[in-house]
Amino acid sequence: EVQLVESGGGLVQRGGSLRVSCAASGFSFSNYWMSWVRQAPGKGLEWVANIREDGSEKEYVDSVKGRFTIFRDNSKNSLSLQMNSLRAEDTAVYYCARGPKNIFGVVFGGWFDSWGQGTLVSVSP
Amino acid sequence: EIVLTQSPATLSVSPGERATLSCRASQSVGSKLAWYQQKPGQAPRLVIYDAVNRATGIPDRFSGSGSGTAFTLTISSLQSEDFAVYYCQQYNNWPPWTFGQGTKVEIK
């Protein structure tokens, strides 16, 4: 069974830093791109960042570029998001999500087929 | 950036009735569109991918259609467990992956 379990959320002051992590199990982690998707209270979904299966490529939404860093450790099946210079508008539930898949060097998919339960990050104004 | 616009914002439907949700893209995304279901306090769940394919475990009362810029998610006969918020997402042109703002399907 695919499992994604986030941790590390909490309350942080504006301008502060926080790292959230995701522990993956039940699948071949090193074959998948992984993403962070967030959801502000009462709002919709926003893709934040993704990382290629081998960590060689990373992409970010414009609003977090230069402040957030996504990284992974395939030996530990873990995904992390380091968040610096946090703003009130970063307050959200942060979800770890799986996809797309690398199949023999070809990127397959683009949808997110498994999600963690989310971890809440609250930034005090 | 591709903008996805979902309509209506809220859809009131009686159990057993059909629900039709719309998602329009600001430019063509081909068939690279997914739909997700999200219930209160839960993570999103993949329902449809590549515009028309049901994800694993999704009942056949859910169907997706469309291509290019206009897409539809149809729930043929609403069950109590289907009342939720539904989001569309494009993956034809990324980054960024983008989501629609959601359609809430509520009990009439």
mmCIF file of C-alpha atoms in Angstrom, chain A:
data_model
loop_
_atom_site.group_PDB
_atom_site.id
_atom_site.type_symbol
_atom_site.label_atom_id
_atom_site.label_comp_id
_atom_site.label_asym_id
_atom_site.label_seq_id
_atom_site.Cartn_x
_atom_site.Cartn_y
_atom_site.Cartn_z
ATOM 1 C CA GLU A 1 0.000 0.000 0.000
ATOM 2 C CA VAL A 2 1.312 3.416 -0.977
ATOM 3 C CA GLN A 3 1.756 5.661 2.037
ATOM 4 C CA LEU A 4 2.910 9.247 2.275
ATOM 5 C CA VAL A 5 3.198 10.673 5.773
ATOM 6 C CA GLU A 6 4.026 14.328 6.292
ATOM 7 C CA SER A 7 5.516 15.815 9.417
ATOM 8 C CA GLY A 8 7.112 18.997 10.635
ATOM 9 C CA GLY A 9 4.308 21.497 10.397
ATOM 10 C CA GLY A 10 3.663 24.041 13.107
ATOM 11 C CA LEU A 11 3.429 27.682 14.063
ATOM 12 C CA VAL A 12 6.251 29.966 12.998
ATOM 13 C CA GLN A 13 6.756 33.696 13.040
ATOM 14 C CA ARG A 14 6.784 35.766 9.891
ATOM 15 C CA GLY A 15 10.272 35.718 8.440
ATOM 16 C CA GLY A 16 11.093 32.446 10.144
ATOM 17 C CA SER A 17 11.977 29.028 8.766
ATOM 18 C CA LEU A 18 10.459 25.589 8.880
ATOM 19 C CA ARG A 19 11.112 22.243 7.266
ATOM 20 C CA VAL A 20 8.351 19.821 6.431
ATOM 21 C CA SER A 21 9.053 16.242 5.484
ATOM 22 C CA CYS A 22 7.305 13.317 3.887
ATOM 23 C CA ALA A 23 8.065 9.647 4.533
ATOM 24 C CA ALA A 24 7.166 7.410 1.615
ATOM 25 C CA SER A 25 6.547 3.683 1.648
ATOM 26 C CA GLY A 26 4.873 0.961 -0.363
ATOM 27 C CA PHE A 27 6.322 1.883 -3.752
ATOM 28 C CA SER A 28 9.574 2.415 -5.571
ATOM 29 C CA PHE A 29 10.224 5.980 -4.422
ATOM 30 C CA SER A 30 13.222 6.506 -6.693
ATOM 31 C CA ASN A 31 11.074 5.995 -9.803
ATOM 32 C CA TYR A 32 8.772 8.934 -9.126
ATOM 33 C CA TRP A 33 8.849 12.674 -9.307
ATOM 34 C CA MET A 34 7.434 14.105 -6.095
ATOM 35 C CA SER A 35 5.646 17.349 -5.392
ATOM 36 C CA TRP A 36 4.441 19.592 -2.624
ATOM 37 C CA VAL A 37 0.950 21.006 -3.016
ATOM 38 C CA ARG A 38 -0.556 23.417 -0.511
ATOM 39 C CA GLN A 39 -4.007 24.550 0.462
ATOM 40 C CA ALA A 40 -4.612 27.758 2.362
ATOM 41 C CA PRO A 41 -7.502 27.654 4.853
ATOM 42 C CA GLY A 42 -10.790 27.516 2.976
ATOM 43 C CA LYS A 43 -9.052 27.860 -0.395
ATOM 44 C CA GLY A 44 -8.145 25.695 -3.346
ATOM 45 C CA LEU A 45 -5.077 23.668 -4.229
ATOM 46 C CA GLU A 46 -1.797 25.247 -5.275
ATOM 47 C CA TRP A 47 1.204 23.324 -6.598
ATOM 48 C CA VAL A 48 4.334 24.577 -4.823
ATOM 49 C CA ALA A 49 7.359 22.577 -5.962
ATOM 50 C CA ASN A 50 8.447 19.347 -7.532
ATOM 51 C CA ILE A 51 11.609 17.316 -7.851
ATOM 52 C CA ARG A 52 12.677 14.763 -10.409
ATOM 53 C CA GLU A 53 13.097 11.145 -9.351
ATOM 54 C CA ASP A 54 16.868 11.505 -9.078
ATOM 55 C CA GLY A 55 16.832 15.038 -7.704
ATOM 56 C CA SER A 56 18.410 16.470 -10.852
ATOM 57 C CA GLU A 57 15.549 18.849 -11.645
ATOM 58 C CA LYS A 58 13.510 21.045 -9.353
ATOM 59 C CA GLU A 59 10.728 23.465 -10.149
ATOM 60 C CA TYR A 60 8.913 26.022 -8.017
ATOM 61 C CA VAL A 61 5.881 28.233 -8.234
ATOM 62 C CA ASP A 62 6.976 31.835 -8.649
ATOM 63 C CA SER A 63 5.725 32.922 -5.226
ATOM 64 C CA VAL A 64 8.196 30.672 -3.384
ATOM 65 C CA LYS A 65 11.250 30.856 -5.650
ATOM 66 C CA GLY A 66 14.334 31.828 -3.687
ATOM 67 C CA ARG A 67 12.639 31.063 -0.369
ATOM 68 C CA PHE A 68 11.725 27.372 -0.542
ATOM 69 C CA THR A 69 13.953 24.422 -1.399
ATOM 70 C CA ILE A 70 12.698 20.946 -2.212
ATOM 71 C CA PHE A 71 14.990 17.977 -1.748
ATOM 72 C CA ARG A 72 14.837 14.244 -1.403
ATOM 73 C CA ASP A 73 16.837 11.320 -0.046
ATOM 74 C CA ASN A 74 16.104 8.212 -2.064
ATOM 75 C CA SER A 75 18.104 6.053 0.359
ATOM 76 C CA LYS A 76 15.595 6.986 3.065
ATOM 77 C CA ASN A 77 12.488 7.321 0.861
ATOM 78 C CA SER A 78 12.024 10.829 2.110
ATOM 79 C CA LEU A 79 10.992 14.165 0.638
ATOM 80 C CA SER A 80 11.448 17.525 2.306
ATOM 81 C CA LEU A 81 10.630 21.167 1.806
ATOM 82 C CA GLN A 82 12.793 23.771 3.483
ATOM 83 C CA MET A 83 10.838 26.989 3.857
ATOM 84 C CA ASN A 84 12.632 30.227 4.662
ATOM 85 C CA SER A 85 11.506 33.846 4.923
ATOM 86 C CA LEU A 86 7.982 32.663 5.611
ATOM 87 C CA ARG A 87 5.091 34.993 4.979
ATOM 88 C CA ALA A 88 1.533 35.036 6.278
ATOM 89 C CA GLU A 89 0.346 33.949 2.837
ATOM 90 C CA ASP A 90 2.358 30.731 3.159
ATOM 91 C CA THR A 91 -0.080 29.569 5.830
ATOM 92 C CA ALA A 92 -1.578 26.361 4.492
ATOM 93 C CA VAL A 93 -1.812 22.624 4.744
ATOM 94 C CA TYR A 94 1.138 21.215 2.846
ATOM 95 C CA TYR A 95 0.574 17.937 1.041
ATOM 96 C CA CYS A 96 3.199 15.605 -0.316
ATOM 97 C CA ALA A 97 2.013 14.128 -3.623
ATOM 98 C CA ARG A 98 3.353 11.476 -5.966
ATOM 99 C CA GLY A 99 3.813 11.852 -9.679
ATOM 100 C CA PRO A 100 4.738 11.720 -12.486
ATOM 101 C CA LYS A 101 6.630 8.469 -12.982
ATOM 102 C CA ASN A 102 9.897 7.855 -14.785
ATOM 103 C CA ILE A 103 9.713 4.741 -16.914
ATOM 104 C CA PHE A 104 12.999 3.909 -18.613
ATOM 105 C CA GLY A 105 13.874 7.584 -18.863
ATOM 106 C CA VAL A 106 10.473 8.714 -20.091
ATOM 107 C CA VAL A 107 8.290 10.915 -17.901
ATOM 108 C CA PHE A 108 4.877 9.287 -17.695
ATOM 109 C CA GLY A 109 1.818 11.038 -16.384
ATOM 110 C CA GLY A 110 1.598 14.382 -14.631
ATOM 111 C CA TRP A 111 -1.309 13.731 -12.336
ATOM 112 C CA PHE A 112 -0.891 13.158 -8.613
ATOM 113 C CA ASP A 113 -2.070 9.669 -7.805
ATOM 114 C CA SER A 114 -1.250 9.500 -4.109
ATOM 115 C CA TRP A 115 -1.326 12.166 -1.425
ATOM 116 C CA GLY A 116 -0.304 12.369 2.186
ATOM 117 C CA GLN A 117 -2.695 13.531 4.884
ATOM 118 C CA GLY A 118 -1.056 16.954 5.009
ATOM 119 C CA THR A 119 0.727 19.014 7.630
ATOM 120 C CA LEU A 120 -0.394 22.475 8.700
ATOM 121 C CA VAL A 121 2.025 25.372 8.540
ATOM 122 C CA SER A 122 0.827 28.541 10.231
ATOM 123 C CA VAL A 123 2.777 31.772 9.877
ATOM 124 C CA SER A 124 1.933 34.446 12.407
ATOM 125 C CA PRO A 125 1.638 37.903 10.845
#
